[in-house]
């Protein structure tokens, strides 16, 4: 099973600043990685797939990069609605599909 | 627009069977894998299993002995059964669509989630 490790667990950032979230895979997953955003009480929402492709309707301030075992989600200028939890997920080795434990972005 | 609507019992006693159903609206049931994912309160996401239009299934190995995912293509619905539940199975359960059948892919559409609590 591929283990996905996200860091940090909590990221404190001021509104308008840049946030950089990391995700590491226990072995190479190529670019088969997705990022999801989860607001309280809601289902996860797909943000990024194939490591760097924004899903439909996702603002340009969200960007993804990386390949192999190291991935990054960058939010260029944090808006109030962005202070929530983010998960990465690999879909290179299946089953099982595996998620990271999440990074909470909080207001500094 | 694709919508997943899910329902099922929200309160169970230990040893009972969890049963949830998810209906797919806005597109054909074929061409994708239909998944169940759960999230214990305050914790991360755990994939449970999936089923294709043709009935092919994949399950998480640690749950395989207790899980059955089935589908009713005439109704565009799929279901989850988890037997012998314990408090550790308390979670929000989501249904989700994984794109495509012939290649690994991500979860593009999700249901709203059903909180299932196991308590005596």
Coordinates of C-alpha atoms in Angstrom, one line a residue:
Chain A
X1 CA 0.0 0.0 0.0
X2 CA 1.3 3.4 -0.9
X3 CA 1.6 5.7 2.1
X4 CA 0.9 9.4 1.4
X5 CA 2.4 11.9 3.9
X6 CA 1.3 15.5 4.0
X7 CA 3.2 18.3 5.7
X8 CA 2.7 20.3 7.7
X9 CA -0.4 19.1 9.5
X10 CA -1.4 22.7 10.1
X11 CA -0.2 25.7 8.2
X12 CA -0.8 29.2 9.6
X13 CA -0.9 31.9 6.9
X14 CA -2.2 35.5 6.7
X15 CA -5.0 36.3 4.2
X16 CA -3.5 37.4 0.9
X17 CA -0.3 35.5 1.4
X18 CA 0.9 32.4 -0.4
X19 CA 0.4 28.9 1.0
X20 CA 2.6 25.9 0.1
X21 CA 1.4 22.4 1.0
X22 CA 3.5 19.3 0.6
X23 CA 2.6 15.7 -0.1
X24 CA 5.1 12.8 -0.3
X25 CA 4.5 9.3 -1.6
X26 CA 6.2 6.2 -0.2
X27 CA 7.2 5.3 -3.7
X28 CA 6.8 6.9 -7.1
X29 CA 3.3 7.5 -8.3
X30 CA 4.4 9.3 -11.5
X31 CA 1.9 12.2 -11.9
X32 CA -1.1 10.2 -10.7
X33 CA -1.9 12.5 -7.9
X34 CA -4.9 14.6 -7.0
X35 CA -5.6 17.3 -4.5
X36 CA -9.0 17.9 -2.7
X37 CA -10.3 20.7 -0.6
X38 CA -12.7 19.9 2.2
X39 CA -14.8 22.5 3.9
X40 CA -16.4 21.8 7.3
X41 CA -19.5 19.5 7.0
X42 CA -19.0 19.1 3.2
X43 CA -17.6 16.4 0.9
X44 CA -14.2 16.8 -0.5
X45 CA -14.0 18.8 -3.8
X46 CA -11.5 17.9 -6.5
X47 CA -9.0 20.8 -7.1
X48 CA -6.1 19.3 -9.0
X49 CA -5.6 16.0 -10.9
X50 CA -2.6 14.6 -12.8
X51 CA -0.5 16.6 -10.3
X52 CA -1.0 19.9 -12.0
X53 CA -4.3 20.1 -13.9
X54 CA -6.9 22.3 -12.4
X55 CA -10.4 20.7 -12.2
X56 CA -13.3 22.5 -13.9
X57 CA -14.2 25.8 -12.1
X58 CA -11.2 25.9 -9.8
X59 CA -9.6 29.4 -9.5
X60 CA -6.2 30.0 -11.0
X61 CA -4.8 30.8 -7.6
X62 CA -4.6 27.0 -7.0
X63 CA -1.7 25.3 -8.7
X64 CA -0.1 21.9 -8.4
X65 CA 3.4 20.6 -9.2
X66 CA 5.6 17.7 -8.8
X67 CA 6.1 14.1 -9.9
X68 CA 7.4 10.8 -8.6
X69 CA 7.3 11.1 -4.8
X70 CA 7.2 14.8 -4.1
X71 CA 4.2 17.1 -4.8
X72 CA 3.2 20.6 -3.9
X73 CA -0.1 22.5 -3.8
X74 CA 0.3 26.2 -3.9
X75 CA -2.4 28.7 -3.2
X76 CA -1.1 32.0 -4.5
X77 CA -3.1 34.5 -2.5
X78 CA -5.3 33.1 0.3
X79 CA -8.9 34.1 0.3
X80 CA -11.1 33.7 3.4
X81 CA -12.8 30.6 1.9
X82 CA -9.4 28.9 1.5
X83 CA -8.8 28.4 5.2
X84 CA -9.9 24.7 5.3
X85 CA -8.4 21.2 4.9
X86 CA -6.6 19.8 1.9
X87 CA -5.9 16.2 1.0
X88 CA -3.7 14.6 -1.5
X89 CA -4.5 11.2 -3.1
X90 CA -2.5 8.8 -5.3
X91 CA -4.1 6.8 -8.1
X92 CA -1.0 5.1 -9.5
X93 CA -1.2 1.9 -7.5
X94 CA -4.6 0.4 -7.0
X95 CA -6.2 -0.9 -5.0
X96 CA -6.2 0.6 -2.5
X97 CA -6.5 4.2 -3.4
X98 CA -4.8 6.1 -0.6
X99 CA -5.0 9.6 0.8
X100 CA -2.7 11.8 2.9
X101 CA -3.8 12.6 6.4
X102 CA -4.6 16.2 5.4
X103 CA -3.2 19.7 5.9
X104 CA -5.3 22.3 7.7
X105 CA -4.7 25.9 6.5
X106 CA -5.6 28.3 9.3
X107 CA -5.6 32.1 9.6
X108 CA -2.4 33.5 11.1
Chain B
X1 CA -24.7 17.8 -14.2
X2 CA -23.7 14.6 -12.3
X3 CA -25.2 14.3 -8.9
X4 CA -24.8 11.5 -6.3
X5 CA -27.6 11.2 -3.7
X6 CA -27.0 8.8 -0.8
X7 CA -29.1 7.5 2.0
X8 CA -29.1 4.8 4.7
X9 CA -29.4 4.2 8.4
X10 CA -27.4 6.6 10.6
X11 CA -27.4 4.8 13.9
X12 CA -26.4 1.2 14.4
X13 CA -25.7 -1.1 17.3
X14 CA -22.4 -3.1 17.5
X15 CA -22.6 -6.3 15.4
X16 CA -25.3 -4.9 13.1
X17 CA -24.9 -4.4 9.3
X18 CA -24.4 -1.0 7.8
X19 CA -26.3 -0.5 4.6
X20 CA -26.1 2.6 2.4
X21 CA -27.3 3.3 -1.2
X22 CA -26.1 5.9 -3.7
X23 CA -28.1 7.0 -6.7
X24 CA -26.5 8.5 -9.7
X25 CA -28.2 11.3 -11.6
X26 CA -27.2 13.1 -14.7
X27 CA -25.2 10.5 -16.5
X28 CA -24.9 6.9 -17.4
X29 CA -23.8 4.4 -14.9
X30 CA -21.4 2.8 -17.3
X31 CA -17.9 3.9 -18.0
X32 CA -16.8 4.6 -14.5
X33 CA -16.1 3.0 -11.1
X34 CA -18.4 3.8 -8.2
X35 CA -16.8 4.1 -4.8
X36 CA -17.4 4.2 -1.1
X37 CA -15.0 6.3 1.1
X38 CA -15.3 7.0 4.8
X39 CA -14.1 9.6 7.2
X40 CA -14.1 9.0 11.0
X41 CA -14.9 12.2 12.9
X42 CA -12.0 14.6 12.9
X43 CA -9.9 12.2 10.8
X44 CA -8.8 11.6 7.2
X45 CA -10.3 9.8 4.3
X46 CA -10.3 6.0 3.9
X47 CA -11.2 4.2 0.7
X48 CA -13.5 1.2 1.2
X49 CA -14.1 -0.2 -2.2
X50 CA -15.6 0.2 -5.7
X51 CA -17.8 -1.4 -8.3
X52 CA -18.0 -1.0 -12.1
X53 CA -21.0 -1.0 -14.3
X54 CA -20.2 -4.6 -15.2
X55 CA -20.0 -5.6 -11.5
X56 CA -16.3 -5.9 -11.1
X57 CA -15.3 -5.0 -7.5
X58 CA -12.2 -3.9 -5.6
X59 CA -12.1 -3.7 -1.8
X60 CA -9.6 -2.5 0.8
X61 CA -8.0 -5.7 2.0
X62 CA -8.5 -5.0 5.7
X63 CA -12.2 -4.6 5.2
X64 CA -12.7 -7.2 2.5
X65 CA -14.2 -9.9 4.8
X66 CA -17.0 -7.6 5.9
X67 CA -17.7 -5.5 2.8
X68 CA -20.0 -6.0 -0.1
X69 CA -20.6 -3.4 -2.8
X70 CA -23.4 -4.1 -5.3
X71 CA -25.2 -2.3 -8.1
X72 CA -28.5 -2.0 -9.7
X73 CA -27.9 -0.7 -13.2
X74 CA -31.6 -0.4 -13.9
X75 CA -31.9 2.2 -11.2
X76 CA -28.4 3.7 -11.6
X77 CA -27.7 2.9 -8.0
X78 CA -25.0 1.2 -6.0
X79 CA -24.9 0.0 -2.4
X80 CA -22.6 -0.7 0.5
X81 CA -23.0 -3.3 3.1
X82 CA -20.6 -3.6 6.0
X83 CA -21.2 -6.4 8.4
X84 CA -20.4 -6.8 12.1
X85 CA -19.9 -3.1 12.7
X86 CA -18.1 -1.8 15.8
X87 CA -17.5 1.7 17.2
X88 CA -14.4 1.9 14.9
X89 CA -16.8 2.0 11.9
X90 CA -18.3 5.2 13.1
X91 CA -17.7 7.7 10.3
X92 CA -19.2 9.8 7.5
X93 CA -19.6 7.6 4.5
X94 CA -19.3 9.1 1.1
X95 CA -20.1 7.7 -2.3
X96 CA -18.0 8.9 -5.2
X97 CA -17.3 8.5 -8.9
X98 CA -13.9 7.5 -10.0
X99 CA -13.4 8.5 -13.6
X100 CA -13.0 5.8 -16.2
X101 CA -12.8 2.0 -16.0
X102 CA -9.6 1.2 -17.8
X103 CA -7.1 3.5 -16.1
X104 CA -6.3 4.7 -12.6
X105 CA -8.0 8.0 -11.9
X106 CA -9.3 10.4 -9.3
X107 CA -12.6 11.0 -7.6
X108 CA -14.4 13.7 -9.5
X109 CA -17.9 13.6 -8.0
X110 CA -18.9 13.0 -4.4
X111 CA -22.2 12.5 -2.5
X112 CA -22.9 14.7 0.4
X113 CA -22.0 12.0 3.0
X114 CA -24.0 10.1 5.6
X115 CA -22.9 10.0 9.2
X116 CA -23.1 6.5 10.6
X117 CA -22.7 6.1 14.3
X118 CA -22.2 2.7 16.0
X119 CA -23.2 2.8 19.6
X120 CA -24.8 0.4 22.1

